[in-house]
Tab-separated table of C-alpha atoms and ligand atoms in Angstrom:
chain	number	residue	atom	x	y	z
O	1	MET	CA	161.991	178.309	131.983
O	2	THR	CA	158.271	178.095	131.319
O	3	LEU	CA	156.827	177.926	127.830
O	4	LEU	CA	153.929	180.272	127.126
O	5	VAL	CA	152.128	180.039	123.780
O	6	THR	CA	149.929	183.059	123.141
O	7	ASP	CA	148.458	185.251	120.409
O	8	ALA	CA	150.743	188.243	120.011
O	9	ILE	CA	151.176	191.451	117.988
O	10	VAL	CA	154.570	193.096	117.359
O	11	LEU	CA	154.174	196.712	118.547
O	12	HIS	CA	157.820	197.770	118.753
O	13	SER	CA	161.109	196.320	117.644
O	14	PHE	CA	164.767	197.300	117.849
O	15	ASP	CA	168.183	195.773	117.118
O	16	TYR	CA	170.028	194.115	119.962
O	17	LEU	CA	173.730	193.275	119.843
O	18	GLU	CA	175.004	192.084	116.476
O	19	SER	CA	172.450	189.569	115.393
O	20	SER	CA	169.335	189.800	117.516
O	21	ARG	CA	166.274	191.939	117.998
O	22	ILE	CA	164.179	192.840	120.998
O	23	LEU	CA	160.437	193.048	120.436
O	24	ARG	CA	157.664	194.522	122.512
O	25	LEU	CA	154.691	192.252	122.037
O	26	LEU	CA	151.098	192.794	123.076
O	27	THR	CA	149.913	189.308	124.020
O	28	ARG	CA	146.460	187.999	124.762
O	29	GLU	CA	147.558	185.893	127.730
O	30	ALA	CA	150.250	187.977	129.383
O	31	GLY	CA	149.841	191.653	128.485
O	32	VAL	CA	152.875	193.494	127.116
O	33	ARG	CA	156.082	191.415	127.054
O	34	SER	CA	159.642	192.284	126.039
O	35	VAL	CA	161.061	189.411	124.038
O	36	LEU	CA	164.531	188.581	122.735
O	37	ALA	CA	164.518	187.172	119.191
O	38	ARG	CA	167.954	185.582	119.098
O	39	GLY	CA	169.642	185.543	115.696
O	40	ALA	CA	166.713	187.331	114.046
O	41	ARG	CA	169.022	189.618	112.070
O	42	ARG	CA	171.551	186.942	111.123
O	43	SER	CA	169.038	184.622	109.551
O	44	GLN	CA	165.817	185.742	107.892
O	45	ARG	CA	164.761	182.120	107.801
O	46	ARG	CA	164.306	181.721	111.500
O	47	PHE	CA	161.455	184.190	111.972
O	48	GLY	CA	161.003	185.715	108.485
O	49	ALA	CA	158.316	188.416	108.162
O	50	ALA	CA	156.903	187.363	111.528
O	51	LEU	CA	158.930	190.016	113.302
O	52	ASP	CA	157.880	192.977	111.166
O	53	LEU	CA	155.971	195.745	112.933
O	54	TYR	CA	152.280	194.963	113.473
O	55	ALA	CA	152.683	191.316	112.477
O	56	GLN	CA	150.353	189.065	114.435
O	57	GLY	CA	150.442	185.378	115.180
O	58	SER	CA	151.012	182.718	117.777
O	59	ALA	CA	154.202	183.341	119.745
O	60	GLU	CA	156.168	180.852	121.826
O	61	LEU	CA	157.692	182.689	124.760
O	62	HIS	CA	160.193	181.166	127.159
O	63	THR	CA	159.693	182.999	130.411
O	64	LYS	CA	161.598	182.929	133.694
O	65	PRO	CA	160.165	184.146	136.979
O	66	GLY	CA	161.674	187.471	137.993
O	67	ARG	CA	163.109	188.117	134.534
O	68	ASP	CA	161.701	190.929	132.413
O	69	LEU	CA	163.039	189.709	129.083
O	70	ASP	CA	161.510	186.555	127.593
O	71	THR	CA	163.082	184.540	124.778
O	72	LEU	CA	161.156	183.992	121.558
O	73	GLY	CA	161.106	180.342	120.549
O	74	GLY	CA	158.941	180.723	117.460
O	75	PHE	CA	156.307	182.912	115.864
O	76	ASP	CA	153.603	181.386	113.692
O	77	LEU	CA	152.471	184.321	111.542
O	78	SER	CA	148.754	184.754	110.849
O	79	ARG	CA	148.583	188.421	109.720
O	80	ALA	CA	151.457	190.536	108.347
O	81	ARG	CA	149.569	193.819	107.613
O	82	PRO	CA	151.982	195.180	104.963
O	83	GLN	CA	149.327	197.811	104.045
O	84	LEU	CA	150.240	199.746	107.191
O	85	ALA	CA	153.675	200.599	105.811
O	86	ALA	CA	152.321	201.496	102.369
O	87	HIS	CA	150.778	204.855	103.320
O	88	LEU	CA	152.084	207.471	105.752
O	89	ASP	CA	148.680	208.169	107.358
O	90	ARG	CA	148.150	204.469	107.965
O	91	PHE	CA	151.647	204.036	109.340
O	92	ASN	CA	151.351	207.020	111.692
O	93	GLY	CA	147.917	205.879	112.825
O	94	ALA	CA	149.134	202.374	113.612
O	95	ALA	CA	152.121	203.801	115.490
O	96	ALA	CA	149.794	205.984	117.590
O	97	ILE	CA	147.636	202.969	118.491
O	98	ALA	CA	150.746	200.926	119.348
O	99	GLU	CA	152.043	203.691	121.592
O	100	MET	CA	148.706	203.973	123.391
O	101	ALA	CA	148.602	200.226	124.017
O	102	LEU	CA	152.211	200.061	125.207
O	103	ARG	CA	151.801	203.017	127.545
O	104	CYS	CA	148.393	202.121	128.956
O	105	ALA	CA	148.292	198.309	129.137
O	106	HIS	CA	147.766	196.917	132.611
O	107	GLU	CA	149.824	193.993	133.923
O	108	GLY	CA	148.697	190.536	132.872
O	109	ALA	CA	146.142	189.136	130.447
O	110	ASP	CA	143.718	191.552	128.815
O	111	ALA	CA	141.700	189.958	126.024
O	112	ASP	CA	139.564	193.102	125.531
O	113	LEU	CA	142.618	195.262	124.878
O	114	PHE	CA	144.141	192.617	122.612
O	115	ASP	CA	140.946	192.406	120.549
O	116	ALA	CA	140.593	196.207	120.367
O	117	VAL	CA	144.174	196.597	119.114
O	118	THR	CA	143.719	193.736	116.615
O	119	LEU	CA	140.592	195.381	115.220
O	120	ALA	CA	142.265	198.804	115.242
O	121	LEU	CA	145.219	197.625	113.145
O	122	ASP	CA	142.967	195.673	110.765
O	123	GLU	CA	140.707	198.683	110.191
O	124	ILE	CA	143.563	201.145	109.709
O	125	ALA	CA	145.237	198.693	107.315
O	126	ALA	CA	142.006	198.412	105.304
O	127	ALA	CA	141.291	202.169	105.219
O	128	PRO	CA	141.969	204.147	102.052
O	129	GLY	CA	144.805	206.582	102.862
O	130	THR	CA	142.429	209.534	103.172
O	131	ALA	CA	140.262	207.685	105.695
O	132	ALA	CA	143.135	206.416	107.840
O	133	ARG	CA	142.899	209.319	110.275
O	134	ASP	CA	139.181	208.736	110.839
O	135	ALA	CA	139.828	205.014	111.304
O	136	THR	CA	142.623	205.761	113.774
O	137	LEU	CA	140.481	208.147	115.842
O	138	ALA	CA	137.654	205.609	115.978
O	139	ALA	CA	140.047	202.846	116.963
O	140	ALA	CA	141.864	204.965	119.543
O	141	TRP	CA	138.672	205.738	121.481
O	142	ARG	CA	137.715	202.067	121.401
O	143	VAL	CA	141.154	201.093	122.701
O	144	LEU	CA	140.627	203.555	125.572
O	145	ALA	CA	137.191	202.010	126.185
O	146	ALA	CA	138.819	198.561	126.321
O	147	LEU	CA	141.227	199.965	128.909
O	148	GLY	CA	138.203	200.982	130.982
O	149	VAL	CA	138.406	204.730	130.457
O	150	ALA	CA	135.740	205.447	127.838
O	151	PRO	CA	134.595	209.074	128.130
O	152	THR	CA	130.968	209.882	128.909
O	153	ILE	CA	129.242	211.569	125.949
O	154	ASP	CA	125.523	211.704	126.714
O	155	GLU	CA	125.480	212.016	130.467
O	156	CYS	CA	127.359	214.153	132.940
O	157	ALA	CA	130.621	212.550	134.083
O	158	GLU	CA	130.087	214.026	137.552
O	159	CYS	CA	126.375	213.699	138.420
O	160	HIS	CA	125.074	211.396	135.600
O	161	ALA	CA	122.347	213.862	134.561
O	162	SER	CA	121.645	213.496	130.855
O	163	VAL	CA	123.070	216.183	128.596
O	164	ALA	CA	120.969	217.178	125.563
O	165	LEU	CA	122.352	215.474	122.448
O	166	ASP	CA	122.031	218.447	120.141
O	167	GLU	CA	123.829	220.989	122.282
O	168	PRO	CA	127.472	221.856	122.780
O	169	ALA	CA	128.852	220.687	126.125
O	170	LEU	CA	131.961	221.070	128.207
O	171	PHE	CA	134.302	218.091	127.970
O	172	SER	CA	136.295	217.853	131.182
O	173	HIS	CA	139.376	215.628	131.022
O	174	PRO	CA	139.720	215.220	134.817
O	175	ALA	CA	135.992	214.389	135.158
O	176	GLY	CA	136.235	211.829	132.335
O	177	GLY	CA	133.900	213.280	129.745
O	178	VAL	CA	131.031	215.660	129.153
O	179	VAL	CA	129.633	217.568	132.161
O	180	CYS	CA	126.198	219.162	132.589
O	181	ALA	CA	125.571	222.904	132.880
O	182	ARG	CA	125.403	222.682	136.677
O	183	CYS	CA	128.676	220.754	137.094
O	184	ARG	CA	130.294	222.911	134.442
O	185	THR	CA	130.666	225.723	136.945
O	186	LEU	CA	132.770	223.424	139.184
O	187	ALA	CA	134.990	221.984	136.439
O	188	ARG	CA	138.623	223.092	136.682
O	189	THR	CA	139.419	222.798	133.003
O	190	GLY	CA	137.791	221.593	129.844
O	191	ARG	CA	137.035	222.134	126.251
O	192	THR	CA	133.628	222.975	124.791
O	193	LEU	CA	132.612	220.355	122.245
O	194	PRO	CA	130.084	221.174	119.541
O	195	ALA	CA	127.215	218.693	119.211
O	196	SER	CA	128.830	217.324	116.016
O	197	ALA	CA	132.032	216.413	117.875
O	198	ARG	CA	130.022	214.621	120.560
O	199	GLY	CA	128.209	212.842	117.738
O	200	ALA	CA	131.533	211.688	116.271
O	201	LEU	CA	132.690	210.294	119.626
O	202	ARG	CA	129.358	208.510	120.050
O	203	VAL	CA	129.642	206.888	116.617
O	204	TRP	CA	133.283	205.871	117.076
O	205	LEU	CA	132.717	204.352	120.503
O	206	ALA	CA	129.805	202.373	119.075
O	207	GLY	CA	132.081	200.912	116.405
O	208	GLY	CA	130.978	203.063	113.488
O	209	SER	CA	132.774	205.400	111.137
O	210	TYR	CA	131.977	209.096	111.206
O	211	GLY	CA	133.605	210.752	108.176
O	212	ILE	CA	135.552	213.793	109.319
O	213	ALA	CA	134.847	216.874	107.213
O	214	ASP	CA	138.269	218.498	106.987
O	215	ALA	CA	141.758	218.825	108.428
O	216	LEU	CA	140.608	221.369	111.012
O	217	GLU	CA	138.038	218.993	112.448
O	218	ALA	CA	140.547	216.134	112.391
O	219	ARG	CA	143.089	218.187	114.335
O	220	ALA	CA	140.532	219.192	116.958
O	221	HIS	CA	139.718	215.507	117.503
O	222	GLN	CA	143.360	214.508	117.631
O	223	ARG	CA	144.021	217.202	120.237
O	224	LEU	CA	141.050	216.079	122.341
O	225	LEU	CA	142.276	212.484	122.229
O	226	ARG	CA	145.827	213.452	123.216
O	227	GLU	CA	144.625	215.583	126.123
O	228	PHE	CA	142.325	212.813	127.341
O	229	LEU	CA	145.062	210.195	127.109
O	230	ARG	CA	147.520	212.486	128.890
O	231	GLU	CA	145.046	212.894	131.749
O	232	HIS	CA	144.935	209.124	132.218
O	233	LEU	CA	148.666	208.439	132.117
O	234	ALA	CA	150.563	208.122	135.365
O	235	ASP	CA	153.683	209.845	133.999
O	236	ASP	CA	154.383	212.761	131.676
O	237	LYS	CA	156.838	211.060	129.313
O	238	PRO	CA	156.390	212.292	125.751
O	239	LEU	CA	153.919	210.601	123.414
O	240	ARG	CA	156.163	210.624	120.359
O	241	ALA	CA	154.040	208.585	117.963
O	242	LEU	CA	150.873	210.433	118.916
O	243	ASP	CA	152.644	213.776	118.400
O	244	ALA	CA	153.972	212.675	114.990
O	245	TRP	CA	150.497	211.502	113.937
O	246	GLU	CA	149.063	214.857	114.968
O	247	LEU	CA	151.670	216.928	113.154
O	248	VAL	CA	151.415	215.350	109.700
U	301	LIG	ZN1	126.448	217.165	136.301
Protein backbone atom coordinates (compact mmCIF):
# COMPACT_ATOMS: atom_id res chain seq x y z
CA MET A 1 0.00 0.00 0.00
CA THR A 2 1.10 3.54 -0.76
CA LEU A 3 -0.13 6.53 1.20
CA LEU A 4 -1.31 9.49 -0.87
CA VAL A 5 -2.29 12.71 0.91
CA THR A 6 -4.19 15.06 -1.38
CA ASP A 7 -6.83 17.79 -1.44
CA ALA A 8 -10.14 16.14 -2.24
CA ILE A 9 -13.85 16.92 -2.74
CA VAL A 10 -16.63 14.37 -2.12
CA LEU A 11 -18.65 14.27 -5.37
CA HIS A 12 -20.62 11.06 -4.86
CA SER A 13 -21.23 8.71 -1.99
CA PHE A 14 -23.15 5.49 -1.42
CA ASP A 15 -23.55 2.84 1.29
CA TYR A 16 -21.39 -0.25 1.07
CA LEU A 17 -22.10 -3.43 3.03
CA GLU A 18 -23.42 -2.89 6.55
CA SER A 19 -21.17 -0.25 7.96
CA SER A 20 -19.13 1.39 5.23
CA ARG A 21 -19.46 3.88 2.43
CA ILE A 22 -17.83 4.23 -0.95
CA LEU A 23 -16.99 7.76 -2.06
CA ARG A 24 -16.05 9.18 -5.42
CA LEU A 25 -13.52 11.89 -4.73
CA LEU A 26 -12.14 14.50 -7.09
CA THR A 27 -8.54 14.90 -5.95
CA ARG A 28 -5.93 17.46 -6.88
CA GLU A 29 -3.11 14.93 -7.16
CA ALA A 30 -4.77 11.86 -8.64
CA GLY A 31 -7.94 12.82 -10.51
CA VAL A 32 -11.14 10.97 -9.64
CA ARG A 33 -10.69 8.14 -7.11
CA SER A 34 -13.13 5.60 -5.68
CA VAL A 35 -12.48 5.26 -1.98
CA LEU A 36 -13.74 2.88 0.70
CA ALA A 37 -14.54 4.60 4.01
CA ARG A 38 -14.55 1.61 6.33
CA GLY A 39 -16.93 1.85 9.29
CA ALA A 40 -18.17 5.29 8.21
CA ARG A 41 -21.79 4.38 8.94
CA ARG A 42 -21.11 2.55 12.21
CA SER A 43 -19.28 5.41 13.84
CA GLN A 44 -19.92 9.08 13.09
CA ARG A 45 -16.80 9.88 15.07
CA ARG A 46 -14.36 8.40 12.63
CA PHE A 47 -15.03 10.74 9.71
CA GLY A 48 -17.91 12.94 10.95
CA ALA A 49 -19.23 15.54 8.48
CA ALA A 50 -16.13 15.03 6.34
CA LEU A 51 -17.93 12.50 4.18
CA ASP A 52 -20.99 14.61 3.38
CA LEU A 53 -21.52 15.49 -0.28
CA TYR A 54 -19.35 18.38 -1.49
CA ALA A 55 -17.21 18.37 1.65
CA GLN A 56 -13.62 19.31 0.90
CA GLY A 57 -10.41 18.70 2.76
CA SER A 58 -7.17 16.80 2.89
CA ALA A 59 -7.71 13.08 2.31
CA GLU A 60 -5.36 10.23 3.19
CA LEU A 61 -5.74 7.52 0.58
CA HIS A 62 -4.15 4.09 0.82
CA THR A 63 -3.66 2.97 -2.74
CA LYS A 64 -2.51 -0.32 -4.24
CA PRO A 65 -1.20 -0.68 -7.78
CA GLY A 66 -3.75 -2.35 -10.03
CA ARG A 67 -6.59 -1.83 -7.56
CA ASP A 68 -9.40 0.57 -8.41
CA LEU A 69 -10.70 1.03 -4.88
CA ASP A 70 -8.53 2.97 -2.42
CA THR A 71 -9.03 2.93 1.35
CA LEU A 72 -9.66 6.19 3.19
CA GLY A 73 -7.36 6.58 6.18
CA GLY A 74 -8.55 10.01 7.26
CA PHE A 75 -10.18 13.18 6.00
CA ASP A 76 -9.22 16.54 7.46
CA LEU A 77 -12.24 18.72 6.65
CA SER A 78 -11.65 22.30 5.50
CA ARG A 79 -15.02 23.17 3.87
CA ALA A 80 -18.38 21.47 4.51
CA ARG A 81 -20.65 23.61 2.24
CA PRO A 82 -23.95 22.91 4.06
CA GLN A 83 -25.55 25.77 2.05
CA LEU A 84 -25.68 23.49 -0.99
CA ALA A 85 -28.27 21.25 0.66
CA ALA A 86 -30.32 24.18 1.94
CA HIS A 87 -31.87 25.18 -1.40
CA LEU A 88 -33.04 22.95 -4.25
CA ASP A 89 -31.54 25.12 -7.02
CA ARG A 90 -28.18 25.11 -5.28
CA PHE A 91 -28.33 21.38 -4.67
CA ASN A 92 -29.27 20.59 -8.28
CA GLY A 93 -26.60 22.94 -9.57
CA ALA A 94 -23.90 21.34 -7.44
CA ALA A 95 -25.03 17.88 -8.54
CA ALA A 96 -24.79 18.93 -12.20
CA ILE A 97 -21.23 20.22 -11.69
CA ALA A 98 -20.28 17.02 -9.84
CA GLU A 99 -21.66 14.89 -12.66
CA MET A 100 -19.76 16.88 -15.28
CA ALA A 101 -16.50 16.50 -13.36
CA LEU A 102 -16.99 12.78 -12.75
CA ARG A 103 -17.88 12.09 -16.37
CA CYS A 104 -15.26 14.29 -18.00
CA ALA A 105 -12.19 14.12 -15.74
CA HIS A 106 -9.08 12.78 -17.42
CA GLU A 107 -6.84 10.22 -15.71
CA GLY A 108 -4.34 11.57 -13.20
CA ALA A 109 -3.67 14.93 -11.59
CA ASP A 110 -5.56 17.95 -12.89
CA ALA A 111 -5.12 21.02 -10.71
CA ASP A 112 -7.06 23.25 -13.15
CA LEU A 113 -10.14 21.03 -12.97
CA PHE A 114 -9.83 20.74 -9.19
CA ASP A 115 -9.66 24.52 -8.81
CA ALA A 116 -12.57 25.08 -11.23
CA VAL A 117 -14.78 22.63 -9.32
CA THR A 118 -13.75 24.15 -5.97
CA LEU A 119 -14.68 27.62 -7.20
CA ALA A 120 -17.89 26.31 -8.78
CA LEU A 121 -19.12 24.76 -5.53
CA ASP A 122 -18.11 27.82 -3.48
CA GLU A 123 -19.95 30.18 -5.83
CA ILE A 124 -23.10 28.06 -6.02
CA ALA A 125 -23.06 27.71 -2.23
CA ALA A 126 -22.80 31.50 -1.85
CA ALA A 127 -25.49 32.32 -4.44
CA PRO A 128 -28.94 33.40 -3.29
CA GLY A 129 -31.37 30.65 -4.36
CA THR A 130 -32.66 32.68 -7.31
CA ALA A 131 -29.13 33.21 -8.64
CA ALA A 132 -28.01 29.59 -8.25
CA ARG A 133 -28.87 28.70 -11.84
CA ASP A 134 -26.83 31.61 -13.21
CA ALA A 135 -23.93 30.66 -10.93
CA THR A 136 -24.16 27.04 -12.07
CA LEU A 137 -24.15 27.95 -15.77
CA ALA A 138 -21.14 30.22 -15.28
CA ALA A 139 -19.32 27.54 -13.33
CA ALA A 140 -20.20 24.77 -15.77
CA TRP A 141 -18.66 26.59 -18.74
CA ARG A 142 -15.54 27.30 -16.70
CA VAL A 143 -15.29 23.63 -15.72
CA LEU A 144 -15.47 22.76 -19.43
CA ALA A 145 -12.76 25.35 -20.12
CA ALA A 146 -10.59 23.73 -17.43
CA LEU A 147 -11.13 20.41 -19.21
CA GLY A 148 -9.76 22.03 -22.37
CA VAL A 149 -13.00 22.28 -24.31
CA ALA A 150 -14.02 25.93 -23.95
CA PRO A 151 -16.27 26.93 -26.87
CA THR A 152 -15.22 29.71 -29.24
CA ILE A 153 -17.50 32.75 -28.92
CA ASP A 154 -15.90 35.59 -30.88
CA GLU A 155 -14.12 33.76 -33.65
CA CYS A 156 -15.10 30.99 -36.01
CA ALA A 157 -14.39 27.53 -34.58
CA GLU A 158 -13.49 26.32 -38.08
CA CYS A 159 -11.49 29.07 -39.81
CA HIS A 160 -10.77 31.51 -36.90
CA ALA A 161 -12.28 34.50 -38.75
CA SER A 162 -13.73 36.94 -36.25
CA VAL A 163 -17.50 36.96 -35.90
CA ALA A 164 -19.15 40.34 -35.22
CA LEU A 165 -19.98 40.63 -31.52
CA ASP A 166 -23.40 42.19 -31.95
CA GLU A 167 -24.84 39.67 -34.37
CA PRO A 168 -26.51 36.31 -33.94
CA ALA A 169 -24.30 33.39 -34.97
CA LEU A 170 -24.56 29.68 -35.50
CA PHE A 171 -23.21 27.65 -32.60
CA SER A 172 -22.00 24.30 -33.91
CA HIS A 173 -21.44 21.62 -31.27
CA PRO A 174 -19.22 19.41 -33.47
CA ALA A 175 -17.10 22.43 -34.53
CA GLY A 176 -16.72 23.52 -30.89
CA GLY A 177 -18.41 26.90 -30.90
CA VAL A 178 -19.56 29.78 -33.05
CA VAL A 179 -18.94 29.56 -36.82
CA CYS A 180 -18.75 32.38 -39.37
CA ALA A 181 -21.26 32.94 -42.18
CA ARG A 182 -19.01 31.17 -44.68
CA CYS A 183 -18.44 28.05 -42.55
CA ARG A 184 -22.08 28.07 -41.53
CA THR A 185 -23.04 26.62 -44.88
CA LEU A 186 -20.80 23.58 -44.18
CA ALA A 187 -21.93 22.97 -40.59
CA ARG A 188 -23.91 19.76 -40.14
CA THR A 189 -25.93 20.90 -37.16
CA GLY A 190 -26.12 23.84 -34.83
CA ARG A 191 -28.19 26.32 -33.00
CA THR A 192 -28.43 30.03 -33.78
CA LEU A 193 -27.42 32.07 -30.75
CA PRO A 194 -28.61 35.64 -30.35
CA ALA A 195 -25.88 38.18 -29.59
CA SER A 196 -27.09 38.33 -25.95
CA ALA A 197 -26.51 34.59 -25.48
CA ARG A 198 -23.00 34.91 -26.90
CA GLY A 199 -22.50 37.81 -24.51
CA ALA A 200 -23.55 35.63 -21.57
CA LEU A 201 -21.08 32.89 -22.55
CA ARG A 202 -18.32 35.48 -22.91
CA VAL A 203 -19.00 36.88 -19.44
CA TRP A 204 -19.24 33.46 -17.78
CA LEU A 205 -16.04 32.17 -19.36
CA ALA A 206 -14.27 35.32 -18.19
CA GLY A 207 -15.36 34.62 -14.61
CA GLY A 208 -18.19 37.13 -14.39
CA SER A 209 -21.87 36.85 -13.62
CA TYR A 210 -24.41 37.67 -16.31
CA GLY A 211 -27.86 37.85 -14.70
CA ILE A 212 -30.28 35.72 -16.70
CA ALA A 213 -33.53 37.52 -17.48
CA ASP A 214 -36.09 34.74 -17.12
CA ALA A 215 -36.79 31.02 -17.04
CA LEU A 216 -36.97 30.83 -20.83
CA GLU A 217 -33.48 32.23 -21.24
CA ALA A 218 -32.18 29.97 -18.47
CA ARG A 219 -33.61 26.88 -20.17
CA ALA A 220 -32.09 27.82 -23.53
CA HIS A 221 -28.68 28.10 -21.86
CA GLN A 222 -29.10 24.84 -19.98
CA ARG A 223 -30.02 23.08 -23.23
CA LEU A 224 -27.00 24.55 -25.03
CA LEU A 225 -24.71 23.39 -22.23
CA ARG A 226 -26.17 19.87 -22.22
CA GLU A 227 -25.84 19.54 -25.99
CA PHE A 228 -22.26 20.80 -25.90
CA LEU A 229 -21.31 18.44 -23.08
CA ARG A 230 -22.98 15.52 -24.86
CA GLU A 231 -20.91 16.24 -27.97
CA HIS A 232 -17.72 15.94 -25.93
CA LEU A 233 -18.54 12.74 -24.07
CA ALA A 234 -17.22 9.46 -25.40
CA ASP A 235 -20.36 7.52 -24.42
CA ASP A 236 -24.09 8.20 -24.44
CA LYS A 237 -24.89 7.19 -20.86
CA PRO A 238 -27.59 9.41 -19.37
CA LEU A 239 -26.67 12.65 -17.61
CA ARG A 240 -29.10 12.24 -14.72
CA ALA A 241 -28.07 15.19 -12.57
CA LEU A 242 -27.88 17.53 -15.54
CA ASP A 243 -31.35 16.40 -16.67
CA ALA A 244 -32.78 16.91 -13.16
CA TRP A 245 -31.24 20.39 -12.96
CA GLU A 246 -32.77 21.26 -16.32
CA LEU A 247 -36.24 20.00 -15.45
CA VAL A 248 -36.78 21.89 -12.19
ZN1 LIG B 1 -15.32 30.22 -40.54
